[in-house]
mmCIF file of N, CA and C in Angstrom:
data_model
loop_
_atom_site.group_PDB
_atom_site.id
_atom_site.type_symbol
_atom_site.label_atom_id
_atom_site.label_comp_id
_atom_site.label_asym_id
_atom_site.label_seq_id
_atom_site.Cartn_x
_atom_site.Cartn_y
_atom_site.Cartn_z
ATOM 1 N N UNK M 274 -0.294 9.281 11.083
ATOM 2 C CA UNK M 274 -0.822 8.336 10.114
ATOM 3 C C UNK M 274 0.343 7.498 9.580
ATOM 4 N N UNK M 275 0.414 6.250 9.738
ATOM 5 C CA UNK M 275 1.307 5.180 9.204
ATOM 6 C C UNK M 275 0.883 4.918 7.420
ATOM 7 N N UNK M 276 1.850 5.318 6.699
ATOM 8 C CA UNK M 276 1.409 4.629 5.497
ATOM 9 C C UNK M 276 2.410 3.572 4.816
ATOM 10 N N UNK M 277 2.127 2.487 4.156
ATOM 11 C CA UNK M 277 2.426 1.501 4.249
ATOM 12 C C UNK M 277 2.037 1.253 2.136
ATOM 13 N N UNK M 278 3.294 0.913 1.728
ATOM 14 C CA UNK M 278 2.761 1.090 0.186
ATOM 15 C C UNK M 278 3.566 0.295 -0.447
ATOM 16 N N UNK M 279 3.732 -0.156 -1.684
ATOM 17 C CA UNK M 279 4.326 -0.907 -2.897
ATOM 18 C C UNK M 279 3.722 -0.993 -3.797
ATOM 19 N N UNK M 280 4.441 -1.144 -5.082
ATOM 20 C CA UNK M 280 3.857 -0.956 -6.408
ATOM 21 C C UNK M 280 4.335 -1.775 -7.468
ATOM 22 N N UNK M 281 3.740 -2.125 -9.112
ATOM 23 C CA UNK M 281 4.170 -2.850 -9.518
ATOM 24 C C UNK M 281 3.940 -2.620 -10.880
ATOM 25 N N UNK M 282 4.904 -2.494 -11.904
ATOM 26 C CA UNK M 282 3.916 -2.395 -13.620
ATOM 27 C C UNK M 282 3.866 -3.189 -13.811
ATOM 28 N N UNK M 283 2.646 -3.146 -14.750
ATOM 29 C CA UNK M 283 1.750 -4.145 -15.247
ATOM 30 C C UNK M 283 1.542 -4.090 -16.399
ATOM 31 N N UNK M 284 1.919 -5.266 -17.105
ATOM 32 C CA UNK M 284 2.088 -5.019 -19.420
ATOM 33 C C UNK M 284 0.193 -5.340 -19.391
ATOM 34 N N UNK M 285 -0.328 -4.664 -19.023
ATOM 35 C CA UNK M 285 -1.885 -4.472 -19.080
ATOM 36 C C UNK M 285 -2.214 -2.807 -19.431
ATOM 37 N N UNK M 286 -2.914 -2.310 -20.090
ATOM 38 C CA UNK M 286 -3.701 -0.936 -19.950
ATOM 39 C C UNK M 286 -4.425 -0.539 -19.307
ATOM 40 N N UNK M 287 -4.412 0.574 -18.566
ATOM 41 C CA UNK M 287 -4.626 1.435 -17.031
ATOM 42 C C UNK M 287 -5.891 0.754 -17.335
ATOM 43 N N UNK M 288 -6.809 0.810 -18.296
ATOM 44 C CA UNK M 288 -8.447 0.769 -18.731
ATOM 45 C C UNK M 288 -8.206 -0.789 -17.912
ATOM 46 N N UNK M 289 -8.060 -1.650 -18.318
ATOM 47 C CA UNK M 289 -7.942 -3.396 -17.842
ATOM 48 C C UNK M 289 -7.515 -2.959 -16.352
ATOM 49 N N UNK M 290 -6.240 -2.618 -16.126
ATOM 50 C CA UNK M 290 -6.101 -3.013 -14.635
ATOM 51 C C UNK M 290 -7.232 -2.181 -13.710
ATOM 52 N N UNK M 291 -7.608 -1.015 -13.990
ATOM 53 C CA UNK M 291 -8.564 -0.713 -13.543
ATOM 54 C C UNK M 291 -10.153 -0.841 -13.216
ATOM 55 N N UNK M 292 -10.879 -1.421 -14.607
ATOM 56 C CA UNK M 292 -11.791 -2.414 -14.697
ATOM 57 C C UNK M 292 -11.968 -3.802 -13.663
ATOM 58 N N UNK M 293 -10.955 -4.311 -13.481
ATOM 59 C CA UNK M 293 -10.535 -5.281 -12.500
ATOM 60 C C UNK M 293 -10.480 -4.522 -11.408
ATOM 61 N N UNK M 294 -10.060 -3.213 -10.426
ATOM 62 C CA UNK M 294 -9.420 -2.928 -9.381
ATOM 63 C C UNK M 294 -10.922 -2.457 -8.745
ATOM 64 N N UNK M 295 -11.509 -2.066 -9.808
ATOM 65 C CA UNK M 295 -12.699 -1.147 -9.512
ATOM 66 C C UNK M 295 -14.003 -2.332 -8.802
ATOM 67 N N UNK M 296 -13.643 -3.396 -9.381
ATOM 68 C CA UNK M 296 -14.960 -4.365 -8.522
ATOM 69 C C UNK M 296 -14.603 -5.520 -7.424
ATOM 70 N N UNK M 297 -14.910 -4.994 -6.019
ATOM 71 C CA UNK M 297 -14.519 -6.174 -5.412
ATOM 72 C C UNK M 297 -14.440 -7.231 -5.007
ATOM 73 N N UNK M 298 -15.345 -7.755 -5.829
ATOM 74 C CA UNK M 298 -15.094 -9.306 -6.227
ATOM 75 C C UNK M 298 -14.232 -10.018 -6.617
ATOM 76 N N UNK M 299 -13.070 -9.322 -7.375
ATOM 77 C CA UNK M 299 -12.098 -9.432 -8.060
ATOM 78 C C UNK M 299 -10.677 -9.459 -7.047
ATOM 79 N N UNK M 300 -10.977 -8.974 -5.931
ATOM 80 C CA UNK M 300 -10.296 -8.754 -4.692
ATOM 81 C C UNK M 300 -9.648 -9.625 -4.220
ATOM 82 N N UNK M 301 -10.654 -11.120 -3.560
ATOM 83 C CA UNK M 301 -10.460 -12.201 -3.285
ATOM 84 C C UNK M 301 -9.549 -12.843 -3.991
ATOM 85 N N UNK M 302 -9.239 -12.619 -5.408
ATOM 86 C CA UNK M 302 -7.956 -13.145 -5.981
ATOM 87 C C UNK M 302 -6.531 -12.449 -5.979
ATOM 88 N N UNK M 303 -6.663 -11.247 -5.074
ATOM 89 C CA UNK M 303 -5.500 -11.013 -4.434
ATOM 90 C C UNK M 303 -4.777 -11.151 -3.085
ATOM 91 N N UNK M 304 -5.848 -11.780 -2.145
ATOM 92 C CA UNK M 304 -6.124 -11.749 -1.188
ATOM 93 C C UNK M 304 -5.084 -13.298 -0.583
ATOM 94 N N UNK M 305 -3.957 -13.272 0.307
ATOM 95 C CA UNK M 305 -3.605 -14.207 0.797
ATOM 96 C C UNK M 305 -4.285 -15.151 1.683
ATOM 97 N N UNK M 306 -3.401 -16.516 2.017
ATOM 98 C CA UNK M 306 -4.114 -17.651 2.243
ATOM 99 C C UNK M 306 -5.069 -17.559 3.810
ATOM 100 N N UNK M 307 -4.762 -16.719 4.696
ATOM 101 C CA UNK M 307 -4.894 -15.993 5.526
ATOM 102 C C UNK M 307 -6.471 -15.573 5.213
ATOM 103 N N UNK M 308 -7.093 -15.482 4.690
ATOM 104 C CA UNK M 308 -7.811 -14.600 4.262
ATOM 105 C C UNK M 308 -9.391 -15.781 3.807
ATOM 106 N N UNK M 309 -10.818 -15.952 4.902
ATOM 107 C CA UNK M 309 -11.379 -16.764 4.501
ATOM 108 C C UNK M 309 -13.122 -15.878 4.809
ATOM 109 N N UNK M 310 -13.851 -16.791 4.743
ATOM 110 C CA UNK M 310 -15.103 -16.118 3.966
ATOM 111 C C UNK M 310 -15.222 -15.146 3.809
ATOM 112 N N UNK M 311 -15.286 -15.241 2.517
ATOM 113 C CA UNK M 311 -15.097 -14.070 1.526
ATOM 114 C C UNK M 311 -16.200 -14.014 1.323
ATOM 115 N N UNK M 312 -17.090 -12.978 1.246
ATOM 116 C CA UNK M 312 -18.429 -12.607 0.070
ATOM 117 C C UNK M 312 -18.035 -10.957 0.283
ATOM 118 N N UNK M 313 -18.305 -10.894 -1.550
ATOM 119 C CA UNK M 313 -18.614 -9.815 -1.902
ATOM 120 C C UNK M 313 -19.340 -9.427 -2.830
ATOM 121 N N UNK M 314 -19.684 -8.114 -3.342
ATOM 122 C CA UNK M 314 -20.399 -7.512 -4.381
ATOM 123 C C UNK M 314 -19.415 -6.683 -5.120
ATOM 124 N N UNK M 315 -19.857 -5.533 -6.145
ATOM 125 C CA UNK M 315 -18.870 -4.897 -7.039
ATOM 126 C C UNK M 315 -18.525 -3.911 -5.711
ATOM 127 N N UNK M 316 -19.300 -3.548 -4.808
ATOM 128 C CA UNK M 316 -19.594 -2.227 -4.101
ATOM 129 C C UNK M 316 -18.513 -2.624 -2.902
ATOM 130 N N UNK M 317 -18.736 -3.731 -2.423
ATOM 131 C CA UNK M 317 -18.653 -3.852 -1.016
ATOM 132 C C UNK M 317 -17.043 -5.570 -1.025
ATOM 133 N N UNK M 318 -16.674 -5.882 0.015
ATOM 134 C CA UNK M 318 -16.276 -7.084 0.532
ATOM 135 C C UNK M 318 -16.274 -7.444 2.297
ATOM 136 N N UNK M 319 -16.497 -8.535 2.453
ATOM 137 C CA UNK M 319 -16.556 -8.905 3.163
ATOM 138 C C UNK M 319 -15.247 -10.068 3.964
ATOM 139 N N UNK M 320 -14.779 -10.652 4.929
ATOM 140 C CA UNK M 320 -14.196 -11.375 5.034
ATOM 141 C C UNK M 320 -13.303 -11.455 6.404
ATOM 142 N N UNK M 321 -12.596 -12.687 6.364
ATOM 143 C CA UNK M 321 -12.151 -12.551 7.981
ATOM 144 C C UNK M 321 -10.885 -13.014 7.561
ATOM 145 N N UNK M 322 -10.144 -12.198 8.560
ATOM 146 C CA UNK M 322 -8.336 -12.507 8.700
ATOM 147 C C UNK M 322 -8.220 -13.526 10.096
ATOM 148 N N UNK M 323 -7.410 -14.636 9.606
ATOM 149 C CA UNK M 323 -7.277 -15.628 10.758
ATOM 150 C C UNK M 323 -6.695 -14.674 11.689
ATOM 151 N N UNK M 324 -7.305 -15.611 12.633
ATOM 152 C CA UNK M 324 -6.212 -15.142 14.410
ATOM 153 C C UNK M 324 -6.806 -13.701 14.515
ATOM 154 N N UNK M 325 -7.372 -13.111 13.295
ATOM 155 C CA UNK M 325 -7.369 -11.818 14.119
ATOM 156 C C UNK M 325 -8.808 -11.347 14.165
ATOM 157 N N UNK M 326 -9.558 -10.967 13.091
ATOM 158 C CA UNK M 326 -10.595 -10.132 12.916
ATOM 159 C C UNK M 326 -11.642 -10.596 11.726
ATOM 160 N N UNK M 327 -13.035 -10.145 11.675
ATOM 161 C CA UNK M 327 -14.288 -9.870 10.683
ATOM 162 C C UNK M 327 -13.600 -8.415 9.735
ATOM 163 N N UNK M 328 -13.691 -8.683 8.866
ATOM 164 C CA UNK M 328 -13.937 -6.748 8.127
ATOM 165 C C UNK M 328 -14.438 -6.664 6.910
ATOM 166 N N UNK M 329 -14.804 -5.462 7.023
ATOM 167 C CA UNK M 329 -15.856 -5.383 5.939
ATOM 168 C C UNK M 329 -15.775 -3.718 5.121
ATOM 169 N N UNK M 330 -15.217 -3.655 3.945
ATOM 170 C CA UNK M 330 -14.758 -2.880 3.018
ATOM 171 C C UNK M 330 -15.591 -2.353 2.053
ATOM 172 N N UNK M 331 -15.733 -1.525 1.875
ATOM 173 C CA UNK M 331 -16.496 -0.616 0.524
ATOM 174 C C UNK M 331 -15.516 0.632 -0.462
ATOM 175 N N UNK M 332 -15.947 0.260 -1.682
ATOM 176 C CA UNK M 332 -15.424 1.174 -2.496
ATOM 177 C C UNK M 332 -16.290 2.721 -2.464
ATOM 178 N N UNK M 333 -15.362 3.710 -1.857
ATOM 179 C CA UNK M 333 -15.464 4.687 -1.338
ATOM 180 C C UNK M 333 -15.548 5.618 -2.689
ATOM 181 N N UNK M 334 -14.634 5.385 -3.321
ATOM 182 C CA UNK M 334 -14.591 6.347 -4.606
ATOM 183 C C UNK M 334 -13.499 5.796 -5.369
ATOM 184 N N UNK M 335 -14.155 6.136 -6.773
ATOM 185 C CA UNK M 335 -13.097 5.402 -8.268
ATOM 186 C C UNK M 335 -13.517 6.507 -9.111
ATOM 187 N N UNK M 336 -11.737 6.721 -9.408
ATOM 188 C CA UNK M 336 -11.527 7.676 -10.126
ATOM 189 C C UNK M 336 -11.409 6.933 -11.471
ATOM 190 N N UNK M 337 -11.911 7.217 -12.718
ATOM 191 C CA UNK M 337 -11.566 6.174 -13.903
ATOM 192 C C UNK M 337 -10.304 6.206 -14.271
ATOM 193 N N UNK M 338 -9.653 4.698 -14.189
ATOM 194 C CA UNK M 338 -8.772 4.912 -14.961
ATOM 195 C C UNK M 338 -7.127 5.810 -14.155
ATOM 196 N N UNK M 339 -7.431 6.046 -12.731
ATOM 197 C CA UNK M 339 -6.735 6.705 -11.813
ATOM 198 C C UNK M 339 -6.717 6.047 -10.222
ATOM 199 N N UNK M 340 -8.048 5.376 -9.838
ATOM 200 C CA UNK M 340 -8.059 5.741 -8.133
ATOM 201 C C UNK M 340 -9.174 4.540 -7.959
ATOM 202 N N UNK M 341 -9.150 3.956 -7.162
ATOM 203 C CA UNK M 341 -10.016 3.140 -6.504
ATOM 204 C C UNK M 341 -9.406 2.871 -4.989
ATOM 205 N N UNK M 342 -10.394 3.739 -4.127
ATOM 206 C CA UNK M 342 -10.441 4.202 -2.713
ATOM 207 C C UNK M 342 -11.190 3.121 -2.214
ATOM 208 N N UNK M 343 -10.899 1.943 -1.180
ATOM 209 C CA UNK M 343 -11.482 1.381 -0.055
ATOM 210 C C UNK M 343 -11.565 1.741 1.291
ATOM 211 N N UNK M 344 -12.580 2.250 1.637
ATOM 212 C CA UNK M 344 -12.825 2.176 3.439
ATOM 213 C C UNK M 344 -13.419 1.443 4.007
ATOM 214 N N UNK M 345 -13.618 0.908 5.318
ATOM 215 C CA UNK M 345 -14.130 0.033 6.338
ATOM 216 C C UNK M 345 -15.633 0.733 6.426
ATOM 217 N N UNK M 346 -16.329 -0.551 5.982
ATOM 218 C CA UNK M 346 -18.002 -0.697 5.857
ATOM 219 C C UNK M 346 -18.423 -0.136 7.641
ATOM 220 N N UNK M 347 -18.279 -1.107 8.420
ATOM 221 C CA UNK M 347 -18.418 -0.960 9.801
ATOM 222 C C UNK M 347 -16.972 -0.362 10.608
ATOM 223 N N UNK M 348 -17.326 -0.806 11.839
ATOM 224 C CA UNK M 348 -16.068 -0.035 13.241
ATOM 225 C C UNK M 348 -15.201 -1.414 12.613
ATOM 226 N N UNK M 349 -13.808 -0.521 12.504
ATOM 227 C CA UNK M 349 -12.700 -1.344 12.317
ATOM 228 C C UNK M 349 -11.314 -1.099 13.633
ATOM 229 N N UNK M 350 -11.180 -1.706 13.726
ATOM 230 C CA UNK M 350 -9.774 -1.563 14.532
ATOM 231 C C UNK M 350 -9.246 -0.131 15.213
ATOM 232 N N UNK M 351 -8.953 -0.004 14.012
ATOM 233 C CA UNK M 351 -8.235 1.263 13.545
ATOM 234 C C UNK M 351 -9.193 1.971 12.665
ATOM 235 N N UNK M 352 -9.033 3.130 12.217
ATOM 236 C CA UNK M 352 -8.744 3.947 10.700
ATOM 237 C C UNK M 352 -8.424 3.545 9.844
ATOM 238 N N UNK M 353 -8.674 3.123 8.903
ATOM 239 C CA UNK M 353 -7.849 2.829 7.648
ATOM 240 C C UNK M 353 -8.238 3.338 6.230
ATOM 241 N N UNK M 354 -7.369 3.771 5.291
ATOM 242 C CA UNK M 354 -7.621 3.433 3.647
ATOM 243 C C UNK M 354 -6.752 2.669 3.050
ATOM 244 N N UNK M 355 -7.342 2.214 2.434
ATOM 245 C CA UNK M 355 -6.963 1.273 1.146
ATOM 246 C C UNK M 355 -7.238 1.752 0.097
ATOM 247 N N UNK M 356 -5.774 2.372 -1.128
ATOM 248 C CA UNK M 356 -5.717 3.117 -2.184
ATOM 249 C C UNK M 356 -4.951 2.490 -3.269
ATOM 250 N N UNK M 357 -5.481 2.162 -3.984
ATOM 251 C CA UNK M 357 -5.013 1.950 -5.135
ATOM 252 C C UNK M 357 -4.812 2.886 -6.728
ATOM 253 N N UNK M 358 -3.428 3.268 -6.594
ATOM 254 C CA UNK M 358 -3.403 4.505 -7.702
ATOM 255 C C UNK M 358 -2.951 3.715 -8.669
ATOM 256 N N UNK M 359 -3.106 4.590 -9.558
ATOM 257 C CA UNK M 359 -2.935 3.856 -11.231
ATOM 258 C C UNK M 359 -2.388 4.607 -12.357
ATOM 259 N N UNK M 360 -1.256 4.627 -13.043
ATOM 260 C CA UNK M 360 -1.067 5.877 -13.948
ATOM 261 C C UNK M 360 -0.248 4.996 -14.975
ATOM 262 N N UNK M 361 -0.622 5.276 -16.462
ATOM 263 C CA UNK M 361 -0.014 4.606 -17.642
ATOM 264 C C UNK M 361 1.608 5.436 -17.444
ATOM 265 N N UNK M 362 2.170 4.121 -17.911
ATOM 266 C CA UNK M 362 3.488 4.409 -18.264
ATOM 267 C C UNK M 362 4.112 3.907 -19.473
ATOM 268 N N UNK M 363 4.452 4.011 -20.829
ATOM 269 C CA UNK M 363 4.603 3.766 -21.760
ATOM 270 C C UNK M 363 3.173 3.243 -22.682
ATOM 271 N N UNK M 364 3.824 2.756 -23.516
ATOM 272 C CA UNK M 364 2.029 1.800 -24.590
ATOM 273 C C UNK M 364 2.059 0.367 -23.708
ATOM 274 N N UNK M 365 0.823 0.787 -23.190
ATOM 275 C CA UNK M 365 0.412 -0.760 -22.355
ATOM 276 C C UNK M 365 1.068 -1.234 -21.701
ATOM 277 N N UNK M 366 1.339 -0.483 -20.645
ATOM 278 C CA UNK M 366 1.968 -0.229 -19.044
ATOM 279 C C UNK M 366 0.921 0.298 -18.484
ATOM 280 N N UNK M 367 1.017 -0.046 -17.255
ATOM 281 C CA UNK M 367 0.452 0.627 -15.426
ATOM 282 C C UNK M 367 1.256 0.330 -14.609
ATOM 283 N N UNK M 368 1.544 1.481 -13.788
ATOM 284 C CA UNK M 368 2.176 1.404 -12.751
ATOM 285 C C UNK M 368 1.134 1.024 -11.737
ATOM 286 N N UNK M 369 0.870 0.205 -10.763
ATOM 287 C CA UNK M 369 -0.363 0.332 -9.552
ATOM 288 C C UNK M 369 0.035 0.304 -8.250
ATOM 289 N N UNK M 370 -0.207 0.780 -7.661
ATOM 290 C CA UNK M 370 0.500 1.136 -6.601
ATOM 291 C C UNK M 370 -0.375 1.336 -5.593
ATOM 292 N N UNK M 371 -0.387 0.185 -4.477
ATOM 293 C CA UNK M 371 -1.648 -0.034 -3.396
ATOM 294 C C UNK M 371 -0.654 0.547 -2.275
ATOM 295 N N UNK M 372 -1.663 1.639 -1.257
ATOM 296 C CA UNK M 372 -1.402 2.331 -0.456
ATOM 297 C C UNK M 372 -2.209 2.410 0.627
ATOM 298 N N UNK M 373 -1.644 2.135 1.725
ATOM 299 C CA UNK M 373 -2.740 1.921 2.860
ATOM 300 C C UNK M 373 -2.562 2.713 3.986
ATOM 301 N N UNK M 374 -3.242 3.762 4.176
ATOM 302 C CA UNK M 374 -3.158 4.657 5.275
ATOM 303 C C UNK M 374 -3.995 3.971 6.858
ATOM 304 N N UNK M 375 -3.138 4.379 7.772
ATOM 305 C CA UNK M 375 -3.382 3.732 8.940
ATOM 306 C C UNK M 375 -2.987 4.568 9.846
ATOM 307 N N UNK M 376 -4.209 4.641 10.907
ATOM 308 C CA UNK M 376 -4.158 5.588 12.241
ATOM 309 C C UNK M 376 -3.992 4.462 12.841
ATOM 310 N N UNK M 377 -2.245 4.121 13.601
ATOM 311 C CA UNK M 377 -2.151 3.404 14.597
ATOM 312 C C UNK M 377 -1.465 4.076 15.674
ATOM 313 N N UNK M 378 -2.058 3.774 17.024
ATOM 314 C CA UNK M 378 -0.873 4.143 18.012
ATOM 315 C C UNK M 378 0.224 3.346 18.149
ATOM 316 N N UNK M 379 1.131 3.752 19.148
ATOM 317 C CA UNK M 379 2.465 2.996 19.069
ATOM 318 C C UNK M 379 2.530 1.044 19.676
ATOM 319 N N UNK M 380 1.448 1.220 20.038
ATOM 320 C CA UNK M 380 1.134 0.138 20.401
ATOM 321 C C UNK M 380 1.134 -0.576 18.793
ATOM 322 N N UNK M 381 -0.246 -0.600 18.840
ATOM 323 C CA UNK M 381 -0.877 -0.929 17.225
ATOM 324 C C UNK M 381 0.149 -0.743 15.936
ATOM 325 N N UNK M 382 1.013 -0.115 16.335
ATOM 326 C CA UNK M 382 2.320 -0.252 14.968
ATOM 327 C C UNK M 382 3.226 -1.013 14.592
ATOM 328 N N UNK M 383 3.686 -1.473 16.586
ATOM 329 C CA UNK M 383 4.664 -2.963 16.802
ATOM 330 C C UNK M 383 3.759 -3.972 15.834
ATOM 331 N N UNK M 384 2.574 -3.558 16.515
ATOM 332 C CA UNK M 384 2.310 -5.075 16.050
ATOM 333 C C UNK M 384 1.584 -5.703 14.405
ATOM 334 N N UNK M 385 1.198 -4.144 14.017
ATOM 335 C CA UNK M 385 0.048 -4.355 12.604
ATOM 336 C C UNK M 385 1.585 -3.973 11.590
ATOM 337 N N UNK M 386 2.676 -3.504 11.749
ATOM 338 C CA UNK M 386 3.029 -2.927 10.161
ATOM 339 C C UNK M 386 3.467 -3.656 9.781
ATOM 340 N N UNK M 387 3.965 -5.072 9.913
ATOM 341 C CA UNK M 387 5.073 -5.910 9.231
ATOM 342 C C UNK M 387 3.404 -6.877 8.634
ATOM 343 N N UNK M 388 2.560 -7.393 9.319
ATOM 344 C CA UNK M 388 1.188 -7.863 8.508
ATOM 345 C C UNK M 388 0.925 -7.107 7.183
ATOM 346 N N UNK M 389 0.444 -5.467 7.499
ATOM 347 C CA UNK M 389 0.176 -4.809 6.424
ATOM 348 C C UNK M 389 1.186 -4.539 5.266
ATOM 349 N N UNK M 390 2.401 -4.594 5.584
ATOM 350 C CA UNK M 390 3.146 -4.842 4.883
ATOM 351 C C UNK M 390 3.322 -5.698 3.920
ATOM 352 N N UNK M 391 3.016 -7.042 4.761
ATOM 353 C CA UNK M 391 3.239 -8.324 3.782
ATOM 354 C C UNK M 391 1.576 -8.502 3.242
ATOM 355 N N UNK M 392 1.126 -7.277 3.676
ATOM 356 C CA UNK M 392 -0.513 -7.697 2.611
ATOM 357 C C UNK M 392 -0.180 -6.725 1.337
ATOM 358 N N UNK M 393 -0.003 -5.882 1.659
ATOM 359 C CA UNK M 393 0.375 -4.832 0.528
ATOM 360 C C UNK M 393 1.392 -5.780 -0.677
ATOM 361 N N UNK M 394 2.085 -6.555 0.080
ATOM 362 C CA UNK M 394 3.132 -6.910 -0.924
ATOM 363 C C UNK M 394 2.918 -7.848 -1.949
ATOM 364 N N UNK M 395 1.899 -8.729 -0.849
ATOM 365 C CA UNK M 395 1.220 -10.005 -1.654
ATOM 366 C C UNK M 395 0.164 -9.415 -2.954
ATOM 367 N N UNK M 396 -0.541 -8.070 -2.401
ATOM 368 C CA UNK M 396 -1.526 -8.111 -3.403
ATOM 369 C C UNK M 396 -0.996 -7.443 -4.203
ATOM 370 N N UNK M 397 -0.128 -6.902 -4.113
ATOM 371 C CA UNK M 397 0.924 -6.333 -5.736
ATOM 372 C C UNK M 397 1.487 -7.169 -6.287
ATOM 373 N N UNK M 398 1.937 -7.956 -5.093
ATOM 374 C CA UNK M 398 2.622 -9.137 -6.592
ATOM 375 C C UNK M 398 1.647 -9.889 -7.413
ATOM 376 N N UNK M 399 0.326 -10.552 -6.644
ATOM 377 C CA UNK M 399 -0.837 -10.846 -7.186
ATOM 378 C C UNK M 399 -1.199 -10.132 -8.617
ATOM 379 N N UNK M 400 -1.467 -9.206 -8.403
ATOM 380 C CA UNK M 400 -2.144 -8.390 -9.324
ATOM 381 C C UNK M 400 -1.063 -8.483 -10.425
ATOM 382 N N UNK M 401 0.251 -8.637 -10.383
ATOM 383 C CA UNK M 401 1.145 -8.461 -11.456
ATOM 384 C C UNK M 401 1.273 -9.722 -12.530
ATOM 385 N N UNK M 402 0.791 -10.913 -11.697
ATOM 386 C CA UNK M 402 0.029 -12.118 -11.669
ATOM 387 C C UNK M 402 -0.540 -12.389 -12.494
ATOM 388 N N UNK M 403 -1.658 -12.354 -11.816
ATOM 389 C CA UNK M 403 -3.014 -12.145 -12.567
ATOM 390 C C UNK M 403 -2.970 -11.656 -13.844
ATOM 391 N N UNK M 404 -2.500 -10.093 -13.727
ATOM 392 C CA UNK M 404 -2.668 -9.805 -15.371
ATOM 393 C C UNK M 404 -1.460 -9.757 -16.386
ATOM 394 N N UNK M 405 -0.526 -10.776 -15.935
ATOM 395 C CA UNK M 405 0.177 -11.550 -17.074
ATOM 396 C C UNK M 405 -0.108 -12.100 -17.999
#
């Protein structure tokens, strides 16, 4: 399993950044330029990565205030999760920290980890963004 992660505090309270992490609608505004029809619901997203693929994501499980788990709605590529952990650090701090587990073979590693990488990176810095 390839995991692939970065993190970022946030002068927001776990309750706020989480409220936001938990619906994926809210998604699309982390989501790089790369990244076009979008529809989603609180439950689900939808959307396509240029050059490459359709995919389609559901919130698997949210822990309050701790965890908001994404997995692939339909057949994806690969395996994947998409994890977003969350833990207060001082008065009105979050640390968040998006984590993406990936069953790739060695093939599929040349070529997906430096992408997932720079998605992971974008949507942390996003999010640090956003709730400035």
């Amino acid at each position: 399993m390839t995991v692939i992660q970065n993190q970022a505090i946030i002068d927001k309270s776990v309750g706020h950044v989480y409220g936001f992490l938990a619906d994926c609608n809210n998604h699309e505004q982390l989501m790089p330029d790369t990244i076009y029809n979008w529809s989603s619901t609180r439950d689900e997203a939808r959307f396509t990565v240029q050059n490459m693929a359709k995919l389609a994501l559901r919130i698997d499980r949210r822990i309050e205030n701790s965890e908001v788990r994404l997995i692939p709605l339909e057949k994806a590529p690969f395996d994947v999760i998409l994890r977003w952990e969350l833990s207060t650090q001082g008065d009105n701090q979050t640390v968040a920290r998006l984590i993406i587990e990936a069953d790739l073979n060695m093939m599929m590693k040349m070529v997906a980890v430096k992408p997932l990488q720079q998605l992971v990176d974008h949507q942390v810095d996003r999010l640090r963004l956003l709730m400035a």
